[in-house]
XYZ file of C-alpha atoms in Angstrom:
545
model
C 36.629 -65.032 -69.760
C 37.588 -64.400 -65.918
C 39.948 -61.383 -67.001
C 36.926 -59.658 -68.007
C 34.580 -60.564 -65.311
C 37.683 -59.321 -62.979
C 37.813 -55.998 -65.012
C 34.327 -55.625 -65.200
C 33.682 -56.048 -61.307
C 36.187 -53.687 -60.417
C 34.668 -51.209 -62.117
C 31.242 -51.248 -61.079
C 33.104 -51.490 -57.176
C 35.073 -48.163 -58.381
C 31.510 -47.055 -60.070
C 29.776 -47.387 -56.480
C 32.632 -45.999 -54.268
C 32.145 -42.905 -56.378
C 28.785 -43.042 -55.950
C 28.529 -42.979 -52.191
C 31.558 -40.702 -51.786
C 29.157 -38.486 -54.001
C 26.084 -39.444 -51.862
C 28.261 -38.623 -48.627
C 28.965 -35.360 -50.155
C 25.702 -34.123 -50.642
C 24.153 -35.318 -47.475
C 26.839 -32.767 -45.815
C 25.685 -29.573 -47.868
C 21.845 -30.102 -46.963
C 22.727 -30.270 -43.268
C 24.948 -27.261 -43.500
C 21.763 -25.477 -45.527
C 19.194 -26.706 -42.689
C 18.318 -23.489 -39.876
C 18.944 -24.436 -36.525
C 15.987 -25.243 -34.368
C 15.297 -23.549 -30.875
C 13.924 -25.792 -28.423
C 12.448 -24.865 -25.156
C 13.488 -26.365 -22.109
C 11.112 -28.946 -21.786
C 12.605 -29.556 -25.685
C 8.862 -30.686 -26.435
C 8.362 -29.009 -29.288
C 10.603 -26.327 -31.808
C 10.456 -22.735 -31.698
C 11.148 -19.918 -34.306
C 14.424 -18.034 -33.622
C 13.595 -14.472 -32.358
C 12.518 -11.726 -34.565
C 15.131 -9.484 -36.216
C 15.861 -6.821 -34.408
C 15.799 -3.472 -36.004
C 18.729 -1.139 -34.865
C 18.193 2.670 -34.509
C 19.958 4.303 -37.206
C 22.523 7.823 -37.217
C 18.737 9.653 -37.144
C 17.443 8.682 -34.019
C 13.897 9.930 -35.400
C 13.680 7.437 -37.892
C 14.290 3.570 -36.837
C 13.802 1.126 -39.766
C 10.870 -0.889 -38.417
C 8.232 -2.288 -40.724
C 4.881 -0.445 -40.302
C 1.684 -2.684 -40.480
C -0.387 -1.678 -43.135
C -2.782 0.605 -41.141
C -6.724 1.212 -41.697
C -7.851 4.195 -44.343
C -8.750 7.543 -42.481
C -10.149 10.723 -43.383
C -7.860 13.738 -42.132
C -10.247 16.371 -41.199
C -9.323 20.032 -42.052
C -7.508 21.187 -38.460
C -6.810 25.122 -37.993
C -3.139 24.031 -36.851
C -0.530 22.161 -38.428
C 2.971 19.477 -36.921
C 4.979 22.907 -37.112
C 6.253 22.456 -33.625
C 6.184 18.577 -33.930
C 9.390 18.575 -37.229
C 12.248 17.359 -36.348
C 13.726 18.022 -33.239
C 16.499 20.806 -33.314
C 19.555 20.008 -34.136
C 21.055 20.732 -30.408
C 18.600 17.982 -29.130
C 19.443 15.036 -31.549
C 23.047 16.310 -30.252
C 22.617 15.052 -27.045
C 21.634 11.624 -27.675
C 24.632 10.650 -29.969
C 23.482 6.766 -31.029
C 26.931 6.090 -32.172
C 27.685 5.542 -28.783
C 24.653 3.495 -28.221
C 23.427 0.467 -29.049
C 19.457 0.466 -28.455
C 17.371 -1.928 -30.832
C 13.796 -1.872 -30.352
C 12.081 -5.144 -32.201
C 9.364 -4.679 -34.886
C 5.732 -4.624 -35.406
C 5.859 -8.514 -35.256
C 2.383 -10.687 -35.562
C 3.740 -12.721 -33.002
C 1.746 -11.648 -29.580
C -1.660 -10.819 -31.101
C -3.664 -12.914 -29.298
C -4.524 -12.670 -25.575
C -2.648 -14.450 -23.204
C 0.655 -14.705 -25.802
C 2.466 -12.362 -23.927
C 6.256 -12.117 -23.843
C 7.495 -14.222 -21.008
C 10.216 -13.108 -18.411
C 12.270 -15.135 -16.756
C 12.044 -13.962 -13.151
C 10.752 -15.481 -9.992
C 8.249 -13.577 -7.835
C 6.745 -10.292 -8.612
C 8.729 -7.849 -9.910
C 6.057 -5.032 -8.904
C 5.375 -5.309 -5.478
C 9.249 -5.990 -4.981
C 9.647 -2.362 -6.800
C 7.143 -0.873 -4.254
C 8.611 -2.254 -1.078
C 11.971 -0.735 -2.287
C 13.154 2.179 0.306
C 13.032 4.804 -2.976
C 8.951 3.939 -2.432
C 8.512 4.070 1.022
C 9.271 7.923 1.679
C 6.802 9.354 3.307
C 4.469 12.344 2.335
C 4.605 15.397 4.714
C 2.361 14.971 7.475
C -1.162 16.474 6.251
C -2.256 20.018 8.239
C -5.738 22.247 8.164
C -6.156 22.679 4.624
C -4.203 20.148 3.189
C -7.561 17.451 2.618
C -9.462 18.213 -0.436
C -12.662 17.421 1.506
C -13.339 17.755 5.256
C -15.973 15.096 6.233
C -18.586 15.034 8.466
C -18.238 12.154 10.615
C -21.753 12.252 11.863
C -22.819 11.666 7.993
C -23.606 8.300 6.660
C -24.107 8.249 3.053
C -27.733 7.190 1.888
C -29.311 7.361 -1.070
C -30.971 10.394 -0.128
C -27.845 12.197 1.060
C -26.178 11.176 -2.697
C -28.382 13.221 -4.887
C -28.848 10.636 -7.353
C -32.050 9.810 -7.129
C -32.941 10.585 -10.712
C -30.741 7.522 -11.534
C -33.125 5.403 -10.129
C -35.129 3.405 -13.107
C -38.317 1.278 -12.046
C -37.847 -2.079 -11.072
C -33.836 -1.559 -10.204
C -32.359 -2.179 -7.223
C -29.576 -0.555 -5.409
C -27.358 -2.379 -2.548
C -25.691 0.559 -0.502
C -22.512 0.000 1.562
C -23.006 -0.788 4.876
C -21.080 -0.854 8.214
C -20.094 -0.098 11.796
C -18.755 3.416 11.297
C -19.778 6.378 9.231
C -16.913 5.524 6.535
C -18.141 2.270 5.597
C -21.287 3.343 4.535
C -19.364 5.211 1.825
C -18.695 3.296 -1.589
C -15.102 2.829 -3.241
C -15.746 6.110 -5.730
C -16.038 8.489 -2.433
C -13.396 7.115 -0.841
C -10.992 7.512 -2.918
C -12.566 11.417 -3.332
C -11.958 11.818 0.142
C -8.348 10.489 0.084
C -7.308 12.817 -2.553
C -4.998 15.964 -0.615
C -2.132 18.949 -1.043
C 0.228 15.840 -1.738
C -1.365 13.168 -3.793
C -4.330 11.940 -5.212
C -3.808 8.573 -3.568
C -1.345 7.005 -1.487
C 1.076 4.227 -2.430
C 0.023 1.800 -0.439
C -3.683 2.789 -0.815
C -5.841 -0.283 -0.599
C -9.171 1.168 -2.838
C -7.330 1.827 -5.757
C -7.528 -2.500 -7.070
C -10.826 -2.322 -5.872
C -11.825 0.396 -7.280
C -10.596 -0.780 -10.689
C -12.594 -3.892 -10.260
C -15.668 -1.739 -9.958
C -14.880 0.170 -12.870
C -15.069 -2.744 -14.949
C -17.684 -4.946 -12.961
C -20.411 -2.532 -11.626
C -23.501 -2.245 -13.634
C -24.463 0.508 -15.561
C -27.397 2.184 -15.646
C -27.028 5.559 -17.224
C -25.065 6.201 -20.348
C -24.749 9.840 -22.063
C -22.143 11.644 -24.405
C -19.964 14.004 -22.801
C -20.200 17.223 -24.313
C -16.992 19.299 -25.794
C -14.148 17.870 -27.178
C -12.604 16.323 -30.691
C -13.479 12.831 -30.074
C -16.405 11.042 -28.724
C -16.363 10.008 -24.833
C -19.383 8.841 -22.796
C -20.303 9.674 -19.637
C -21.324 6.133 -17.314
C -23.040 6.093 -14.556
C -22.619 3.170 -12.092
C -24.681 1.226 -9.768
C -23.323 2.581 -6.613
C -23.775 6.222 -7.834
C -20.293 6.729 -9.037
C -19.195 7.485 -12.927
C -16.495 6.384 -15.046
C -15.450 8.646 -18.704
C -15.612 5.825 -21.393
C -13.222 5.868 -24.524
C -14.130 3.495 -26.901
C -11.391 1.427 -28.684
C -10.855 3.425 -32.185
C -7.556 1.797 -33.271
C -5.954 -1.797 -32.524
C -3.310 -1.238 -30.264
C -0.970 -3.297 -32.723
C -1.533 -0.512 -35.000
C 1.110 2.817 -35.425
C 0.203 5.823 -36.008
C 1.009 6.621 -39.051
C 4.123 8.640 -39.593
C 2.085 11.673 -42.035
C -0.741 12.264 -39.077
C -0.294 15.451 -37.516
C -0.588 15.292 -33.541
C -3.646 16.875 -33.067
C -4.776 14.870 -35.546
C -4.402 11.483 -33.877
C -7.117 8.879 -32.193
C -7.533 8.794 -28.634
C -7.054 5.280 -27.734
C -8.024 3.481 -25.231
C -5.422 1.476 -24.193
C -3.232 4.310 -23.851
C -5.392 5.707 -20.607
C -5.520 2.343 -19.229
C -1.434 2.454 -19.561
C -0.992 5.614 -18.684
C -2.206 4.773 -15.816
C 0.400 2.318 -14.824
C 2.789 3.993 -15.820
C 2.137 6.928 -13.754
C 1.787 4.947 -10.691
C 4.777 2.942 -11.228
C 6.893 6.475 -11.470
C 5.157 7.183 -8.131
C 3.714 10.847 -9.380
C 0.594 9.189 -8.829
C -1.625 12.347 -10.384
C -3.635 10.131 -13.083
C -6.826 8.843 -11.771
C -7.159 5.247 -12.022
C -8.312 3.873 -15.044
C -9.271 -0.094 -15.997
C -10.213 -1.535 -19.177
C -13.936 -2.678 -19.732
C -15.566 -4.569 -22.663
C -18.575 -3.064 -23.432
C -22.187 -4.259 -25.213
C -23.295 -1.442 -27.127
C -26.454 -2.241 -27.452
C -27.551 -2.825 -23.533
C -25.395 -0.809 -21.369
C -25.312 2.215 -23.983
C -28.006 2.278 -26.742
C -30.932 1.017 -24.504
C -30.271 3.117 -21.223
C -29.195 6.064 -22.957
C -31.036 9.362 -22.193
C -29.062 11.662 -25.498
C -31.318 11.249 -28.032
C -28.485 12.848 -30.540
C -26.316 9.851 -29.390
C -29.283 7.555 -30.125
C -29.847 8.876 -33.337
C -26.198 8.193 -34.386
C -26.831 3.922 -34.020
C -26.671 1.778 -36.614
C -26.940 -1.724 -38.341
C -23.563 -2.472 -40.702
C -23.116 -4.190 -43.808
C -21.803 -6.878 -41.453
C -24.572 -7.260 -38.916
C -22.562 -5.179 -36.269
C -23.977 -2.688 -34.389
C -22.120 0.843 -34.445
C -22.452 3.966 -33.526
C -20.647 7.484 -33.879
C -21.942 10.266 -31.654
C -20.935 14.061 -32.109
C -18.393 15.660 -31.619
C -16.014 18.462 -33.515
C -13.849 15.831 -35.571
C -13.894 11.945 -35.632
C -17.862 11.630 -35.264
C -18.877 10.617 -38.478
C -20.157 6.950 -40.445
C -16.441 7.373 -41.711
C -15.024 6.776 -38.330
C -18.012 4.948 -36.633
C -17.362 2.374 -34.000
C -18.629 -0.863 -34.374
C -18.301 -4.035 -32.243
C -18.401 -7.399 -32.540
C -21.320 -7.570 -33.039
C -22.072 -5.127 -30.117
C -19.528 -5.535 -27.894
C -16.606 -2.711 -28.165
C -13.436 -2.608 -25.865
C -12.580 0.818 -23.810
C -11.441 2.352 -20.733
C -12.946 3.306 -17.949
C -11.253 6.285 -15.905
C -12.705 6.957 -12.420
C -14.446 10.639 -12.361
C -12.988 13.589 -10.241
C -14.709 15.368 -7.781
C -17.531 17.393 -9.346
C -16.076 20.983 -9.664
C -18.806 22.547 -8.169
C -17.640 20.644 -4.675
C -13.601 21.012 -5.380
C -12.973 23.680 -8.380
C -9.960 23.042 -10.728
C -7.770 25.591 -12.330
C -6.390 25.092 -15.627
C -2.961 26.215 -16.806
C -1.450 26.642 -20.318
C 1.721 25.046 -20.374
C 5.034 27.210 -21.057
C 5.865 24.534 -23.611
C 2.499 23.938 -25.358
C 2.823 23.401 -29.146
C 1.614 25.734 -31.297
C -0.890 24.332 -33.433
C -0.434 26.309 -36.068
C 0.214 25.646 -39.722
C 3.445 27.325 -40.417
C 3.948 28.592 -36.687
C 6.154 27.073 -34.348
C 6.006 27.982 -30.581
C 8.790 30.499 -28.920
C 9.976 27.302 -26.898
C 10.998 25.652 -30.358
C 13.103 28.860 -32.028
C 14.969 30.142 -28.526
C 17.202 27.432 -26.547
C 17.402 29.957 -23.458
C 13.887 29.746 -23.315
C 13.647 28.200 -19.425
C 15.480 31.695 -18.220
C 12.311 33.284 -18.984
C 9.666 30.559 -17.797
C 12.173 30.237 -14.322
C 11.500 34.477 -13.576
C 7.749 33.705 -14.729
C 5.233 33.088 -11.548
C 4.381 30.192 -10.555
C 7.562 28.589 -12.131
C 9.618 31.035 -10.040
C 9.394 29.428 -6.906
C 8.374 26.010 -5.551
C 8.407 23.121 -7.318
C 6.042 23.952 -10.195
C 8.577 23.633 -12.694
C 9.883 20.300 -11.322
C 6.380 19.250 -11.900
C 6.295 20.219 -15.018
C 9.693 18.582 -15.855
C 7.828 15.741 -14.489
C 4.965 15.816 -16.714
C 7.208 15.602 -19.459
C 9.165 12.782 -18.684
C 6.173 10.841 -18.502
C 4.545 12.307 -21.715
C 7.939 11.313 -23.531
C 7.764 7.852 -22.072
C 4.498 7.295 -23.436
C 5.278 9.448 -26.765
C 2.434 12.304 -25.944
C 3.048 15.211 -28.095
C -0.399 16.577 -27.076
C 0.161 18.302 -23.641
C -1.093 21.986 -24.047
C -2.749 22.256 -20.746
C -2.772 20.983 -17.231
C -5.126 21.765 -13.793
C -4.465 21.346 -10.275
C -6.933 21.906 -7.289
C -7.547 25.169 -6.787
C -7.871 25.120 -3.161
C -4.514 23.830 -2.603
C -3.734 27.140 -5.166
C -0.007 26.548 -6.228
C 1.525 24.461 -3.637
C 0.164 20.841 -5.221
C 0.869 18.538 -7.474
C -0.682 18.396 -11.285
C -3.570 16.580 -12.528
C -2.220 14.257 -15.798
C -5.057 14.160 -17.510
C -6.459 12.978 -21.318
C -3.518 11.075 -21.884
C -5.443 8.858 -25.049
C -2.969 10.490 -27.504
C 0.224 8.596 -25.943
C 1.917 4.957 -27.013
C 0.926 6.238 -30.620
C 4.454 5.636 -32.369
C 6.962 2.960 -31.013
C 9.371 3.379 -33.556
C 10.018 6.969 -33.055
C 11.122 8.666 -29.838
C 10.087 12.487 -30.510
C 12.769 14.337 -28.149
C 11.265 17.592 -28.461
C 8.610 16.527 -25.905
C 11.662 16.621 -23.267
C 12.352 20.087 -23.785
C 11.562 20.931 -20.219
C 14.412 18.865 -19.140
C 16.817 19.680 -21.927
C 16.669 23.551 -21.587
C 15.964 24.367 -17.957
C 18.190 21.011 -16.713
C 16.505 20.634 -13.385
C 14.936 17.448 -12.539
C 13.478 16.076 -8.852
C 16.302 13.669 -6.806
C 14.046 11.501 -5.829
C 12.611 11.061 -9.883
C 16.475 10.511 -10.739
C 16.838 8.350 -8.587
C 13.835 6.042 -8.972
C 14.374 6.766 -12.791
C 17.575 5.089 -12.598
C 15.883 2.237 -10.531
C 13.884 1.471 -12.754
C 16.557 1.029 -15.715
C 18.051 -1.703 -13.994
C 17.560 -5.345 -15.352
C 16.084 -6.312 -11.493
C 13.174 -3.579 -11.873
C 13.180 -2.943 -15.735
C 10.576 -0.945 -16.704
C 9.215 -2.750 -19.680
C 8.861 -6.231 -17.257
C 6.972 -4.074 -14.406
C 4.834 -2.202 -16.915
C 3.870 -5.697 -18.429
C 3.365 -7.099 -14.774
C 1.134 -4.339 -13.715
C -0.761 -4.263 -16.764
C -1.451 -7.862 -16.546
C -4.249 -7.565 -13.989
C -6.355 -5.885 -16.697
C -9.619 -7.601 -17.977
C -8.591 -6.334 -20.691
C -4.797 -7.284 -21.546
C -2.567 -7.003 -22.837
C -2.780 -3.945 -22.654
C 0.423 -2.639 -25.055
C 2.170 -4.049 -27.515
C 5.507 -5.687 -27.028
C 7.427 -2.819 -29.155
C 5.906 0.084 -27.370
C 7.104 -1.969 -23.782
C 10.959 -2.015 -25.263
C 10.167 1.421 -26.311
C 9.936 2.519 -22.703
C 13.243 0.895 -22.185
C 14.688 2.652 -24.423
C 13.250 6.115 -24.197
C 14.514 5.723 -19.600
C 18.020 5.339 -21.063
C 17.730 8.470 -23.479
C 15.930 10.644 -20.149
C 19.042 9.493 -18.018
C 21.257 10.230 -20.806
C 20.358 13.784 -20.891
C 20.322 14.237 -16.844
C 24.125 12.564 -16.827
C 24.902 15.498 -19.609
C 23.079 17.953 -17.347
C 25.139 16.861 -13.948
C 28.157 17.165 -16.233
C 27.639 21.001 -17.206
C 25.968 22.026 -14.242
C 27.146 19.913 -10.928
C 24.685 17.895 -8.994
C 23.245 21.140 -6.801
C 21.853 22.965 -9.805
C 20.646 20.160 -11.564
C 18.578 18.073 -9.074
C 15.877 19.264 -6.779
C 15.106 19.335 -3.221
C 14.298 15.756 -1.307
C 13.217 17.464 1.454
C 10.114 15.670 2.824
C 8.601 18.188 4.354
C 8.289 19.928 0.586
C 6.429 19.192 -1.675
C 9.858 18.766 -4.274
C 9.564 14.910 -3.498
């Protein structure tokens, strides 16, 4: 009788050793299987691991990022065609070789939709106004002689609402608070100001103290007057303000977490908003400083544009939805239509607000066709696209054959690449300054369309005539250093916006990227053609810087 209980308890002992040798076993695979947990440094709470990354493959056209699933739109029938906007020529993709590189750019995440989820950066103080106390910013503009002041102003001349022509503006039972102050200039609001600032050199100064305040007004003062401006493919409204100035209006059209989609031509894409408010920035943080300034504004439809309106067409075009939103769509040569209507929630509608130009009856503008426009043409592509010597020409061609037009121009490109602007066909300057001036960047809605593709062809200028500014090299190269990155400044800038954020997080790591492809190409450039052929005069006294 004890033999077996003896035999019986050693094996249920050898029964339960195996057991938790067993249980041991398995506890050790489910921990190996668990994901480890990011914490942040307070450790409060866990945090997903970062999105995958999606490296740019042998084709630097095509990166393989996951496109959102964008909104149905009806192509309208365009008399041109993406013949100049295939594939960039073999010679280009040659110069960007990513099997040397190692760029990522993340993907359309979800993450970041809401307002006030934007990316953090680890950096004390502000990266911004440390970028424009940096010496590279604090060269100054020639000293201004007769002639070089866009207006010369009366100093006798107080500005009154008489004096302002605006009197048809006034509605009964408004009122209107006019500037005042000890000297003539006071009297003047933020809009004329900054008019009267504009010269041969710049349309403002660096340092210039009405440019935030004149953004606040943009998106603060009341309006009063609200009427479609005529011309163009899209709709824009014309707003006028309570202290007589006027902002251009572009309505939001497309979220800006939204890509264009890969098959729309690019005459065929929306304007957006958030792309003037950016481009902007971005401008101003290059220090070309030739986009007027431009602030974000939300908009209700019904009170500061259906009600005050004066364009009965643009009345006519207001609506009730399905939804109980109001909406409208205007006229205009393409996107006006109940298809594409705009509709708010349920009347309010974001958009930007870009501070008007002088009038050109007081300060004319010229416009000029750029050498490298596209061709919008169905099966056409433009001479620019077919000959590679194609600069020799534009360099003998007047006013490229002197000065530094064509720098400008090279300029203009490297901030329509940045922003991914295929759409550049014209630009204007002041005509009283005649050539010797800088160019107006204007209608730059058509940019930050694609961040997954970087469309090199829009860098032609640089490529084929290799020529580029010192001092745009050199703040360029500033700016692709991890102090003053780009992407962080851009995000810091853009911040201040009622209306942020402004971009998406891919299409800020696209700028990155797309600064490292521009210097890549000037470092082949100063390779093949030495230093003095390649970059410009820094001569302050010209207008090269």
């Amino acid at each position: 009788m004890f033999h077996r209980l003896q035999i019986l308890v050693h094996r249920k002992f050898r029964i339960l050793a195996f057991a938790s040798f067993l249980l041991t076993f398995l506890i050790h695979m489910l921990l190996g299987l668990v994901p480890t947990v990011h914490r942040t440094s307070d450790d409060s709470c866990p945090c997903p691991p970062m999105a995958e990354l999606f490296p740019l493959g042998k084709n630097h056209h095509r990166l393989q990022a996951q496109h959102r699933k964008q909104t149905l739109r009806v192509l309208q029938d365009f008399s041109g065609s993406n013949g100049s906007a295939q594939k960039t020529s073999q010679s280009l993709e040659q110069i960007v070789d990513t099997r040397e590189t190692s760029w990522q750019v993340p993907g359309n995440s979800e993450a970041g939709r809401e307002r006030g989820t934007l990316k953090t950066v680890n950096y004390t103080g502000s990266k911004l106004t440390a970028l424009f106390k940096h010496p590279l910013y604090l060269i100054p503009t020639p000293p201004l002689a007769d002639g070089d002041r866009l207006f010369t102003v009366n100093s006798k001349e107080r500005f009154t609402l008489k004096s302002s022509g605006s009197e048809e503006w006034v509605q009964a039972g408004e009122k209107f608070i006019l500037p005042t102050g000890d000297t003539t200039y006071d009297t003047y609001p933020t809009w004329l100001k900054f008019h009267i600032g504009i010269n041969r050199y710049e349309l403002y100064s660096r340092q210039d103290s009405l440019i935030p305040q004149l953004l606040k007004e943009l998106c603060t003062q009341k309006i009063i007057a609200t009427v479609q401006k005529p011309g163009g493919t899209q709709l824009k409204l014309v707003m006028s303000l309570q202290n007589f100035g006027q902002a251009l209006f572009k309505p939001m059209k497309q979220s800006r977490y939204e890509e264009t989609p890969a098959d729309f031509f690019y005459f065929s894409d929306f304007e957006r908003h958030n792309a003037e408010i950016a481009a902007f920035h971005l401008d101003r943080i290059l220090d070309f400083r030739r986009i007027p300034p431009v602030a974000g504004r939300l908009i209700n439809m019904t009170k500061e544009i259906r009600d005050i309106t004066t364009d009965k067409k643009l009345a006519k075009t207001f609506y009730i939805s399905p939804a109980n939103n109001v909406c409208f769509y205007g006229e205009c040569s393409y996107y006006c239509s109940t298809e594409h209507a705009l509709c708010g929630q349920p009347d309010q509608i974001e958009g930007s607000m870009a501070a008007f130009l002088p009038d050109t009856t007081l300060a004319k503008r010229q416009s000029w066709r750029s050498p490298w426009r596209r061709s919008y043409h169905k099966s056409k592509k433009a001479e620019w696209e077919m000959n590679s010597d194609y600069c020799v020409h534009v360099k003998k061609t007047p006013p490229y054959d002197h000065g530094t037009r064509l720098l400008d121009l090279i300029d203009m490109s490297i901030l329509d690449f940045l922003m991914g602007n295929l759409d550049r066909h014209h630009y204007e300057t002041f005509e009283t300054f005649q050539n010797d001036t800088f160019l107006l960047h204007l209608d730059n809605g058509r940019g930050f369309g694609r961040h997954s593709q970087d469309e090199l062809s829009i860098l032609a200028p640089l490529h084929q005539c290799c020529r580029i500014k010192k001092l745009t090299y050199l703040r360029l190269q500033l700016l692709a250093t991890e102090t003053y990155r780009l992407s962080d400044i851009m995000r810091e800038s853009m911040a201040k916006d009622v209306l942020a954020p402004i971009l998406a997080e891919p299409h800020l790591a696209a700028l990155d990227r797309r600064l490292r492809i521009i210097l890549h190409i000037v470092q082949e450039c100063l390779r093949k053609e030495g230093d003095k052929n390649v970059l410009g005069s820094t001569d302050t006294n010209s207008q090269g810087t």
